[in-house]
Every structure is written in structure tokens, then in C-alpha cells.
PDB file of C-alpha atoms in Angstrom:
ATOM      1  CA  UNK A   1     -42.664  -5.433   4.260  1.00  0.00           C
ATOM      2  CA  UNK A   2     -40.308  -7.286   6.072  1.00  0.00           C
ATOM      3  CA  UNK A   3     -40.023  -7.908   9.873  1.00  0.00           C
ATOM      4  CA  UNK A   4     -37.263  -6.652  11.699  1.00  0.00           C
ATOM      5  CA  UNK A   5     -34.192  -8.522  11.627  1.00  0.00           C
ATOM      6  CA  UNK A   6     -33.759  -9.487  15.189  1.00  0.00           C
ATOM      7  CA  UNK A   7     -31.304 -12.071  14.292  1.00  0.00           C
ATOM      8  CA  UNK A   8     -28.520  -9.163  13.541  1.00  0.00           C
ATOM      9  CA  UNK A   9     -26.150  -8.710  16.918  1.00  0.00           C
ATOM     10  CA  UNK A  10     -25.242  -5.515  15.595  1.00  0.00           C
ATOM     11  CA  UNK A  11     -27.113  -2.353  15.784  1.00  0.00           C
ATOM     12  CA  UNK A  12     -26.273   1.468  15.722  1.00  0.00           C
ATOM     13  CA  UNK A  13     -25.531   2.843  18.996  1.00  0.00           C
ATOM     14  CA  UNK A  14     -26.018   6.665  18.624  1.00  0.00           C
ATOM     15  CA  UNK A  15     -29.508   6.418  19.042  1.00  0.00           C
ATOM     16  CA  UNK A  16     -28.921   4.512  22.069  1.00  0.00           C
ATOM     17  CA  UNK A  17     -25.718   6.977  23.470  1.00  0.00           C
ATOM     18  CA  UNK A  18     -28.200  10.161  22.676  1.00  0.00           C
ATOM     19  CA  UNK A  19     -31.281   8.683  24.082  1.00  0.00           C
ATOM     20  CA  UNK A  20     -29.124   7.316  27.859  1.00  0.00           C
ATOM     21  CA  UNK A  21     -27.732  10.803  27.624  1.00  0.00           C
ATOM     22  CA  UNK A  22     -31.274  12.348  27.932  1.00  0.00           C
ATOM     23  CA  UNK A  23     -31.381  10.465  30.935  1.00  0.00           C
ATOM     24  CA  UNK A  24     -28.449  12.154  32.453  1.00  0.00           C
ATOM     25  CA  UNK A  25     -26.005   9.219  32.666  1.00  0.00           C
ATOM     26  CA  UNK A  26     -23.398  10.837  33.023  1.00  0.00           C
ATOM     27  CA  UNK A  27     -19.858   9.716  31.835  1.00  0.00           C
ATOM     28  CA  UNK A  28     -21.511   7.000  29.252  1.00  0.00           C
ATOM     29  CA  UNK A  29     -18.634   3.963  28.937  1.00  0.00           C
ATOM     30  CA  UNK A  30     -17.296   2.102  26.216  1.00  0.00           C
ATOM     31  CA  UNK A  31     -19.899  -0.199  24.568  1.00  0.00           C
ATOM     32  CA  UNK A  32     -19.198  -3.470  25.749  1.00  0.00           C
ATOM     33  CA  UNK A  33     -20.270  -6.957  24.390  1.00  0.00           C
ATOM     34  CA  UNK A  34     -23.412  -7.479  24.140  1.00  0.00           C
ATOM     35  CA  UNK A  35     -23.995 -10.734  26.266  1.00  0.00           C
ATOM     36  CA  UNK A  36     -22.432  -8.454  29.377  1.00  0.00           C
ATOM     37  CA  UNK A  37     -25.279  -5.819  28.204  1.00  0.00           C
ATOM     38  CA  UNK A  38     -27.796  -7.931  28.142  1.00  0.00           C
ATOM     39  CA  UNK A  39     -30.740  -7.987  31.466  1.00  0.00           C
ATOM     40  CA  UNK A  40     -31.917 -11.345  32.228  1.00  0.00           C
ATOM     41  CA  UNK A  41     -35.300 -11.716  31.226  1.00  0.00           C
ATOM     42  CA  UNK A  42     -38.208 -11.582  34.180  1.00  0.00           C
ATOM     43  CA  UNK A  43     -40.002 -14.494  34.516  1.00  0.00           C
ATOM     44  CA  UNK A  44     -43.982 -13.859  33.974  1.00  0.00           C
ATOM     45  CA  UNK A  45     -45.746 -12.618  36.524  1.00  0.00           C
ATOM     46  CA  UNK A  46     -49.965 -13.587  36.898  1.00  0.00           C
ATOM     47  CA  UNK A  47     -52.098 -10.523  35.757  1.00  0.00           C
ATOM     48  CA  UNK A  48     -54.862  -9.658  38.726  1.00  0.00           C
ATOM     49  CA  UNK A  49     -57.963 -10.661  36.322  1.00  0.00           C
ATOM     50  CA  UNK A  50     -61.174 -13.092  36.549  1.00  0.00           C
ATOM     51  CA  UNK A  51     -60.433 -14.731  33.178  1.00  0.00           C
ATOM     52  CA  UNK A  52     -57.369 -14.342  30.214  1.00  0.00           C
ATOM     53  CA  UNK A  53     -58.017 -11.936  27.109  1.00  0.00           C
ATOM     54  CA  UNK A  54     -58.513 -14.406  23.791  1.00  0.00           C
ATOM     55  CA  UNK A  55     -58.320 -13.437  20.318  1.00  0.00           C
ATOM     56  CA  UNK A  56     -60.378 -15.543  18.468  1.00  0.00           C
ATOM     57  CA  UNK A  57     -58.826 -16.724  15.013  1.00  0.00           C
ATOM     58  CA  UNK A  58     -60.186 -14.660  12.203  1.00  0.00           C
ATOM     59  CA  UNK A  59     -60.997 -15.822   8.975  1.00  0.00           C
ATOM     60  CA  UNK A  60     -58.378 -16.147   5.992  1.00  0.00           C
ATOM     61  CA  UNK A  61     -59.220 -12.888   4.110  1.00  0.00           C
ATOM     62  CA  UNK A  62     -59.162 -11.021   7.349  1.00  0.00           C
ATOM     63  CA  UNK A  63     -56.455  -8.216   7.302  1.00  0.00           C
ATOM     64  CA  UNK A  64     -55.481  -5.013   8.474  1.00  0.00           C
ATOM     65  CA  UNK A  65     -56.788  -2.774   5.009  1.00  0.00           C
ATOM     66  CA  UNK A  66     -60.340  -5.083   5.914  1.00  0.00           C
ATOM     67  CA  UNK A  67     -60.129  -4.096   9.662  1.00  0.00           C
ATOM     68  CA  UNK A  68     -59.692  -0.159   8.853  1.00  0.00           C
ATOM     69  CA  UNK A  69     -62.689  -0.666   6.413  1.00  0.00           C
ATOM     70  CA  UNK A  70     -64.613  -1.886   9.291  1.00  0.00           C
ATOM     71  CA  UNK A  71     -64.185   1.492  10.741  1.00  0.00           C
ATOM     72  CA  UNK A  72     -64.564   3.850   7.621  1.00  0.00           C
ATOM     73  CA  UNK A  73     -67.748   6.779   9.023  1.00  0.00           C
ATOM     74  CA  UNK A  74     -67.594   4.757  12.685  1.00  0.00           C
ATOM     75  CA  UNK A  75     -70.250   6.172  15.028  1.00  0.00           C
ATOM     76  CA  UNK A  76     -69.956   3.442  17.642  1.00  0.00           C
ATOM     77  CA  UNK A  77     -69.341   5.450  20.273  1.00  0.00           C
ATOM     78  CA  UNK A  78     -69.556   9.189  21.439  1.00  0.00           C
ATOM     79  CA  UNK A  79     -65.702   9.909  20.646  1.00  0.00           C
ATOM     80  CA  UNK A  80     -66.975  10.598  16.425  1.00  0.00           C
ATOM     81  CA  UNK A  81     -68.706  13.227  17.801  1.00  0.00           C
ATOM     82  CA  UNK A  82     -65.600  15.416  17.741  1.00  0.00           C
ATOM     83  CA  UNK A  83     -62.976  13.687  15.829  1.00  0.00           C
ATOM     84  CA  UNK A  84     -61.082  15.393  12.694  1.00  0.00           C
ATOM     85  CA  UNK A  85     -59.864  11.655  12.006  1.00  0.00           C
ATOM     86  CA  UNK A  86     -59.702   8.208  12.543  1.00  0.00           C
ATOM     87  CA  UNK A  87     -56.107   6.908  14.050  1.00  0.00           C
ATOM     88  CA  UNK A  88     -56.080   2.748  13.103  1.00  0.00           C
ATOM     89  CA  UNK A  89     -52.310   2.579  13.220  1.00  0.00           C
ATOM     90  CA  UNK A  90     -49.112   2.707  11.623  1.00  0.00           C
ATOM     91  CA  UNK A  91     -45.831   0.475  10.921  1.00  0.00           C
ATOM     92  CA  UNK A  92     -44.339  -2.883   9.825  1.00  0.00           C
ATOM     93  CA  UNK A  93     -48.020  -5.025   9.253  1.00  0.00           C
ATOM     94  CA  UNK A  94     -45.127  -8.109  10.009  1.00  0.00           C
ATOM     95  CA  UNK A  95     -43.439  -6.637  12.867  1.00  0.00           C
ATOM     96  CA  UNK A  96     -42.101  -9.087  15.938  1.00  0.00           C
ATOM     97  CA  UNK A  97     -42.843  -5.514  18.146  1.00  0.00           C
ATOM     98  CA  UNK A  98     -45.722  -3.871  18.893  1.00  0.00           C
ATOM     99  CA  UNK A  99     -46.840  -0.629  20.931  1.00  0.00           C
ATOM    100  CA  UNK A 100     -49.866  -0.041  22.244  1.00  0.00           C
ATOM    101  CA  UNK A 101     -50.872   3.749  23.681  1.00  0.00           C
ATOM    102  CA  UNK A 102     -53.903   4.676  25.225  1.00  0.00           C
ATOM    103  CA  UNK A 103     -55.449   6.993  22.083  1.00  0.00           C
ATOM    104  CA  UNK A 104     -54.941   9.689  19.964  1.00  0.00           C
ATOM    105  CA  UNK A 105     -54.843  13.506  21.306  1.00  0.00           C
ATOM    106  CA  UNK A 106     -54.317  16.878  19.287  1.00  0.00           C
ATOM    107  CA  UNK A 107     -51.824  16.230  16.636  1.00  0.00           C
ATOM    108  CA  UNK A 108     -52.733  12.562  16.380  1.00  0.00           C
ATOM    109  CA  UNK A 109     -56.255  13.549  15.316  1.00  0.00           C
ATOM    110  CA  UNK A 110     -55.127  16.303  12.857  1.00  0.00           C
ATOM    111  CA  UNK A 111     -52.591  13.963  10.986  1.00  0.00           C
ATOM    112  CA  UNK A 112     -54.183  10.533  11.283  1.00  0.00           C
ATOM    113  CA  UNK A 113     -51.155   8.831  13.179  1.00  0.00           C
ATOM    114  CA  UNK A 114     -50.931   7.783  16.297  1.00  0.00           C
ATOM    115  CA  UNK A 115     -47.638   9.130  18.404  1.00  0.00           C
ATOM    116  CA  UNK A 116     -46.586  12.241  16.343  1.00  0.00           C
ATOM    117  CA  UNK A 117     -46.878  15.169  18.852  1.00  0.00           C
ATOM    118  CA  UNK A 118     -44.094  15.633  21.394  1.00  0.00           C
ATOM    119  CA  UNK A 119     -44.797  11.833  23.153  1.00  0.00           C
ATOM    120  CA  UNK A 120     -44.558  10.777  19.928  1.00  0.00           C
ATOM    121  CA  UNK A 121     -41.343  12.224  19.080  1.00  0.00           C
ATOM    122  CA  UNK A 122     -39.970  11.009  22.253  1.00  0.00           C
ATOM    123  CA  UNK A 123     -41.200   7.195  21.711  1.00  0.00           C
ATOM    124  CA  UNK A 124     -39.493   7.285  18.310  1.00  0.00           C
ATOM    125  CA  UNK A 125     -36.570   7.996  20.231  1.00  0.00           C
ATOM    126  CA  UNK A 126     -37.431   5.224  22.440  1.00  0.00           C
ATOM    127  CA  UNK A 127     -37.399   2.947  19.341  1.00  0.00           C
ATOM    128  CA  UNK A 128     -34.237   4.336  17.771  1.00  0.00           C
ATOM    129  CA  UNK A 129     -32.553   3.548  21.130  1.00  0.00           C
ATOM    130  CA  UNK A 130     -33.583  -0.063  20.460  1.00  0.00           C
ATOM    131  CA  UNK A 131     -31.762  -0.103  17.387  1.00  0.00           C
ATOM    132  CA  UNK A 132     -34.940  -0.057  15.681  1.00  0.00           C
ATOM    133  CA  UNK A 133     -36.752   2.395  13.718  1.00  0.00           C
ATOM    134  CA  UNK A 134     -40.891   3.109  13.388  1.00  0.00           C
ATOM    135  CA  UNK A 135     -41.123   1.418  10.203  1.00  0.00           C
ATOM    136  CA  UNK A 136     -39.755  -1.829  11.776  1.00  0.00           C
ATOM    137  CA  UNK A 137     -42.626  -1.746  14.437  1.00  0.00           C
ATOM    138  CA  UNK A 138     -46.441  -1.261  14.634  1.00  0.00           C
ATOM    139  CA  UNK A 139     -47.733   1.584  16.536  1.00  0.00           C
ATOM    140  CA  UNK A 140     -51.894   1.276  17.766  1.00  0.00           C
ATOM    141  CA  UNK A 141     -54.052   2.566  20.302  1.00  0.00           C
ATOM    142  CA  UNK A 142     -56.719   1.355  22.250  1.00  0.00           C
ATOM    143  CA  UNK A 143     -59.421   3.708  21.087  1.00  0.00           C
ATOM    144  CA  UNK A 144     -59.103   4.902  17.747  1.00  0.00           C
ATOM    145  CA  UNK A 145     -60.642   8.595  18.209  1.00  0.00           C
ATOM    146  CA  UNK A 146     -59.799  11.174  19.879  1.00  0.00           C
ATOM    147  CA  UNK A 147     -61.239  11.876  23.381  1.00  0.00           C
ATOM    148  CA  UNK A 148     -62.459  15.258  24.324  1.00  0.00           C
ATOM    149  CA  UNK A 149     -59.843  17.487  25.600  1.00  0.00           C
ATOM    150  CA  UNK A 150     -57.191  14.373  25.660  1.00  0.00           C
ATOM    151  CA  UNK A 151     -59.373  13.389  28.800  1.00  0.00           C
ATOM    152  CA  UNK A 152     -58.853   9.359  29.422  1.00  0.00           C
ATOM    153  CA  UNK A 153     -61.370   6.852  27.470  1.00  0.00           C
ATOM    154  CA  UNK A 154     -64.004   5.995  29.196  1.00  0.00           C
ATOM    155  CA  UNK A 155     -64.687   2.107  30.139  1.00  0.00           C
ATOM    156  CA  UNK A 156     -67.725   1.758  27.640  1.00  0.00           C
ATOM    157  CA  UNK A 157     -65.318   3.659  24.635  1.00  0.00           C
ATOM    158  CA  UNK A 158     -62.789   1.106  25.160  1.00  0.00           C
ATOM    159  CA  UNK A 159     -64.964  -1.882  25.303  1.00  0.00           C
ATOM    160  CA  UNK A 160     -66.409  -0.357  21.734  1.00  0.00           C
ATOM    161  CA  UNK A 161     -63.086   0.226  20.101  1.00  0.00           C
ATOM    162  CA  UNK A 162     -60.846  -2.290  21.840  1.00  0.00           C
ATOM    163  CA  UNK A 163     -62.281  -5.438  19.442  1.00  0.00           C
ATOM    164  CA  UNK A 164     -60.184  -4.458  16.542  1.00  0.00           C
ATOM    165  CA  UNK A 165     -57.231  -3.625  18.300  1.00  0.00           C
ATOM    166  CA  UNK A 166     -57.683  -7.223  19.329  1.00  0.00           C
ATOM    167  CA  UNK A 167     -58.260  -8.228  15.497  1.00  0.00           C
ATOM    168  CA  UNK A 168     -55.263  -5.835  14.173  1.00  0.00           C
ATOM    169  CA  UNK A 169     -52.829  -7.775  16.966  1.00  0.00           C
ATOM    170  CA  UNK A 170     -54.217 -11.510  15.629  1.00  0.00           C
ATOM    171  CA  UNK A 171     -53.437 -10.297  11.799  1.00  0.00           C
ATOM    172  CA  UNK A 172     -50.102  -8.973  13.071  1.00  0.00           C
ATOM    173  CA  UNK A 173     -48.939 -11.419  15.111  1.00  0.00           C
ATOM    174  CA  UNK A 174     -46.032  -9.788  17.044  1.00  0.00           C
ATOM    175  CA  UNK A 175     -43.717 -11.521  19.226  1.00  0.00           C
ATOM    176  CA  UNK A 176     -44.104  -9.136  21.961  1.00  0.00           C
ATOM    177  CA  UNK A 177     -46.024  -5.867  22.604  1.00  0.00           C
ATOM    178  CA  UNK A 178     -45.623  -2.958  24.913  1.00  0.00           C
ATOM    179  CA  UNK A 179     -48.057  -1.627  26.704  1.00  0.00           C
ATOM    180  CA  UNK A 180     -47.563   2.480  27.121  1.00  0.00           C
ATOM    181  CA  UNK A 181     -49.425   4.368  30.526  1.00  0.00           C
ATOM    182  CA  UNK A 182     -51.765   3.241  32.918  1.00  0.00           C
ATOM    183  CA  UNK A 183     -54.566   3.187  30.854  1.00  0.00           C
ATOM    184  CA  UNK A 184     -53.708   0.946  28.069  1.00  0.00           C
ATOM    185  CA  UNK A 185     -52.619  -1.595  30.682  1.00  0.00           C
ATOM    186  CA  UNK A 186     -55.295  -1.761  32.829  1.00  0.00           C
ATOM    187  CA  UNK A 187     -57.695  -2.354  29.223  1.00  0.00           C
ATOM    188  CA  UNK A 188     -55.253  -4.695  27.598  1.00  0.00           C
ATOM    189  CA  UNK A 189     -55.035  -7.151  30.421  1.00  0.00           C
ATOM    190  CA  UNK A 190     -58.416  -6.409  32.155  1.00  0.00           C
ATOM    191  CA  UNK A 191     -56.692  -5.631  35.144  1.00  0.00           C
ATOM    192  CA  UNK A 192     -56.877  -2.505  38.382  1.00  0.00           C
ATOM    193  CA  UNK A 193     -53.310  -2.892  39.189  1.00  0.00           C
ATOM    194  CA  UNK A 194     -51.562  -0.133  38.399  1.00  0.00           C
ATOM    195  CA  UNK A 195     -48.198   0.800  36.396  1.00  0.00           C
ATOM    196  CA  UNK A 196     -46.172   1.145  38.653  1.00  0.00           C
ATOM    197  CA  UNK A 197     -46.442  -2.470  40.283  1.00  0.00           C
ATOM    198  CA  UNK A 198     -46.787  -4.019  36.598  1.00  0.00           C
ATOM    199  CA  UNK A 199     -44.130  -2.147  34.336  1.00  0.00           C
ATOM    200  CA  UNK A 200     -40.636  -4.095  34.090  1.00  0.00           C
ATOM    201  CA  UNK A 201     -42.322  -7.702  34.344  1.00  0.00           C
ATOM    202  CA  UNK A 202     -43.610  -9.555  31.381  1.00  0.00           C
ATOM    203  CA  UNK A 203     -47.231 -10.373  30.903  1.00  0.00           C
ATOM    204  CA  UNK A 204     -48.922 -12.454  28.938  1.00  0.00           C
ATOM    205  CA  UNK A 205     -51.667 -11.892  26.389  1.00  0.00           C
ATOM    206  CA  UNK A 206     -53.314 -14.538  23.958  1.00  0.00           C
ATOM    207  CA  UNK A 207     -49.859 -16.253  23.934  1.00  0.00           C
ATOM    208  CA  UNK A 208     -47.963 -12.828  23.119  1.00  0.00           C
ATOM    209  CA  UNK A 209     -45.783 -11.423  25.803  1.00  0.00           C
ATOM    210  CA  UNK A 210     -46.525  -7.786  26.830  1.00  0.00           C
ATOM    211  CA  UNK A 211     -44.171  -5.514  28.902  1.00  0.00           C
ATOM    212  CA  UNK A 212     -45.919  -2.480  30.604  1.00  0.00           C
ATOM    213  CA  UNK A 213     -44.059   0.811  30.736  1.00  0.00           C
ATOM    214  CA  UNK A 214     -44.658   3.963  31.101  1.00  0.00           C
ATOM    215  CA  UNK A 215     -46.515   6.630  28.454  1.00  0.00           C
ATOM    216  CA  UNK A 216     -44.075   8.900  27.135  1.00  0.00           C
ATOM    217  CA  UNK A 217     -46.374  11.558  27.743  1.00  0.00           C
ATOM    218  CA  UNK A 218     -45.615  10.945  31.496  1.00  0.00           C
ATOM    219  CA  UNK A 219     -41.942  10.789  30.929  1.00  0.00           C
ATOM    220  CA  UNK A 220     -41.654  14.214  29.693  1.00  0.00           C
ATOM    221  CA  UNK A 221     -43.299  15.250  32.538  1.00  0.00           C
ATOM    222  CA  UNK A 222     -41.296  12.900  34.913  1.00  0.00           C
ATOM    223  CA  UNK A 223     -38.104  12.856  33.457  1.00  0.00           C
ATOM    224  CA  UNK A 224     -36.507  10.863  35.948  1.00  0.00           C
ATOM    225  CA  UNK A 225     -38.935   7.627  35.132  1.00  0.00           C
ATOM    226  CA  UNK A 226     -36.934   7.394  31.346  1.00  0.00           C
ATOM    227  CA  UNK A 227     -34.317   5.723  32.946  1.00  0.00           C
ATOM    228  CA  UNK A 228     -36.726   2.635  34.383  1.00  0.00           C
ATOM    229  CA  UNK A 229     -38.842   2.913  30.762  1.00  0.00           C
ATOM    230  CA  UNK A 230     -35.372   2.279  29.593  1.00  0.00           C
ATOM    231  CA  UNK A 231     -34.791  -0.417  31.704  1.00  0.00           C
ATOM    232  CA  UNK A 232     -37.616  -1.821  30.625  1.00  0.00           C
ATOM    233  CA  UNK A 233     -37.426  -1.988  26.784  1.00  0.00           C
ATOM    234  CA  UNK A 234     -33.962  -3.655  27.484  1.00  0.00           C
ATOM    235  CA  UNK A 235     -35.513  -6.316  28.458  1.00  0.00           C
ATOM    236  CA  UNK A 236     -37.887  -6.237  25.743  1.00  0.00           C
ATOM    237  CA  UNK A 237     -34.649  -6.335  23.731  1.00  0.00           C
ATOM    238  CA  UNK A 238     -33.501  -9.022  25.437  1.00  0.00           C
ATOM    239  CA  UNK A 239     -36.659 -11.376  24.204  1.00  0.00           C
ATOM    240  CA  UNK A 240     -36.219 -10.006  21.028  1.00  0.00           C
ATOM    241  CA  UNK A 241     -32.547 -10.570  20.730  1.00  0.00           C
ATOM    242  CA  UNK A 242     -31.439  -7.536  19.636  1.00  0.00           C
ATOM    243  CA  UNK A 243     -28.509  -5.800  21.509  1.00  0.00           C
ATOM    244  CA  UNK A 244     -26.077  -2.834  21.405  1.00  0.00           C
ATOM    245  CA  UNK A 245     -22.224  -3.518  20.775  1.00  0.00           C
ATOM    246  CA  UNK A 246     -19.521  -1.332  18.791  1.00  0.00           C
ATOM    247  CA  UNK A 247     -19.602  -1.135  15.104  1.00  0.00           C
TER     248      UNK A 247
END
């Protein structure tokens, strides 16, 4: 599979129009050009922790089919207790974008995918607003099972399971990766800040940039964050070089 083509200026803009309109901007104008669209990128900010996340370089045959073998039957922590299945992840195994949730809950468990409940619905809105689609990106969690009653990992499941996120991001390479909810953040740069001060600045992980925003599982219960999620995935497009302007 390909990776995205982030070289193209011109992307559809319904996905976009549909997805600000959810919002509740009202009175949407005209497209304009895309350089007057675009947000000046945030310069990168220092992430409160002792010591930078490394991902060491894995060996020539490593790859993502060997990395989901690694977990075929896991019983590494207490989450495979009660799972129906294991969630490894889904999308482009090339893509320049990356998103990173917390783990699976209900429906994630039942169909083996991470995001396809109603968050996920609503982030693959996120990505069509992008001018992207889900096969163009790869979609992974920090904990690949699902914890009781959707109740957050605990510390010592994340330090078990987060080792081949770690591996699945060094196979995949991406350009840049966001980080979805509290949760993820705090594990992915081994920090206590929360969200809310870290979402809309770039961080950096291993080399890769990461931008922090909000779990869309909050933003159907806080409707009036989608407009700063929004915010920030513009300037993830930014990076990216992708940009909205009129067919």
C-alpha cells in the first residue's frame, strides 16, 4: 500500500464543510486558497519527563504481521482475562499519519478494530475532514485488550502492552502521530501534564512529531471541544501539507 499523497494541494471539501458544520459554524464561507487556510505551525514545546521515549531499531525481518504474532494467545497481563479479541491495529502499514487511542472498549473487542463504535465513527469523520480517509492512516492503541468495563488501563497494563506499540510505530515510520485523550498522552510521552495544557502544541517522540488532542469519546460528550480538536488536526495538516481549496 501506498502512503498518502500529501504532495496533492487539492482535496475534497465535503468532508471538511459536513464535519465544521457539526461544530455549529454557522454561515460556512467560500473555500479560499489554501496558503490563507493554512495555521502556522507551533513550535515544539518540552514534554514534563525525566528522560525521552526511544525506539530501539529492530531487526530487518521485523514487521507488523511478526509483531501481531508476538501477541497471538497473549496472557501478559490481566486484561486476557476478559477479552473476546485482540485489537493490534488497522490502516496504511506506510502511512505519514498515525493515531494513537487509549484501548479498545465494547465494539472494538467484538470486531477486532480499534475505533469502530460511535468514537470511532466520529474520528473517521475527523479523518475525512482532513481530506484523508482510514485506509490512508494507521489507527493503534496503547493496550491492545480490552479493559474491564472500558475502565482506564492501569500503569502496569500499559507498561506490558505499550512495547509493541513502540515496535509497530518503528516498522511504520509515520511522519507525525496523534495522540487521542488524556490517557494515551500521558503513556506516550511519560508525562502527568494533562490534555488540556498539551493538546494544540507539537511534541516530540523518537524523532516523530506528536500532536495531542482530544479522544473523540470526550467530544461527543463535550461537543463544544470539536472545534479546538479541529483546530488542532489543522495544524497537523499543516506539517503534513495537505490543505482544503475548491475543486
Amino acid at each position: 500500500m501506498r502512503r498518502m499523497n500529501s504532495s496533492d494541494p487539492r482535496v475534497p471539501i465535503k468532508a471538511t464543510l459536513r464535519y465544521l458544520q457539526d461544530l455549529g459554524v454557522p454561515d460556512l464561507p467560500r473555500p479560499r486558497a489554501v496558503e490563507e487556510l493554512a495555521i502556522p505551525m507551533v513550535d515544539p514545546v518540552p514534554v514534563n519527563s525525566p528522560e525521552p521515549i526511544s525506539i530501539k531499531v529492530m531487526p530487518q525481518t521485523e514487521s507488523l504481521a511478526s509483531i501481531q504474532a508476538d501477541l497471538v494467545n497473549c496472557q501478559r497481563c490481566q486484561l486476557a482475562a476478559g477479552r473476546t479479541n485482540i485489537v493490534f491495529g488497522v490502516g496504511n502499514p506506510q502511512a505519514d499519519l498515525m493515531f494513537i487511542g487509549e484501548g479498545p472498549g465494547r465494539d472494538e473487542d467484538s470486531q477486532g478494530e480499534p475505533f469502530v463504535g460511535r468514537a470511532g465513527q466520529l474520528l473517521t469523520k475527523m479523518i475525512q475532514a482532513m481530506g484523508l480517509k482510514r485506509e490512508d492512516v494507521y489507527i493503534a492503541n496503547i493496550v491492545k485488550c480490552r479493559p474491564p468495563n472500558n475502565r482506564n488501563p492501569e500503569p502496569d497494563e500499559m507498561a506490558t502492552c505499550s512495547p509493541f506499540l513502540l515496535r509497530q510505530i518503528q516498522v511504520i515510520q509515520p511522519k507525525m502521530m496523534v495522540c487521542l485523550g488524556s490517557i494515551a498522552v500521558k503513556s506516550l510521552l511519560q508525562t502527568s501534564m494533562g490534555i488540556t495544557r498539551l493538546r494544540g502544541q507539537f511534541h516530540e517522540v523518537a524523532g516523530i512529531q506528536v500532536m495531542p488532542t482530544f479522544h473523540p469519546a470526550y467530544l461527543l460528550r463535550n461537543a463544544e471541544k470539536k472545534k479546538e480538536a479541529w483546530e488542532d488536526l489543522q495544524k497537523v495538516m499543516k506539517e503534513l501539507g495537505l490543505g482544503v481549496s475548491p475543486r
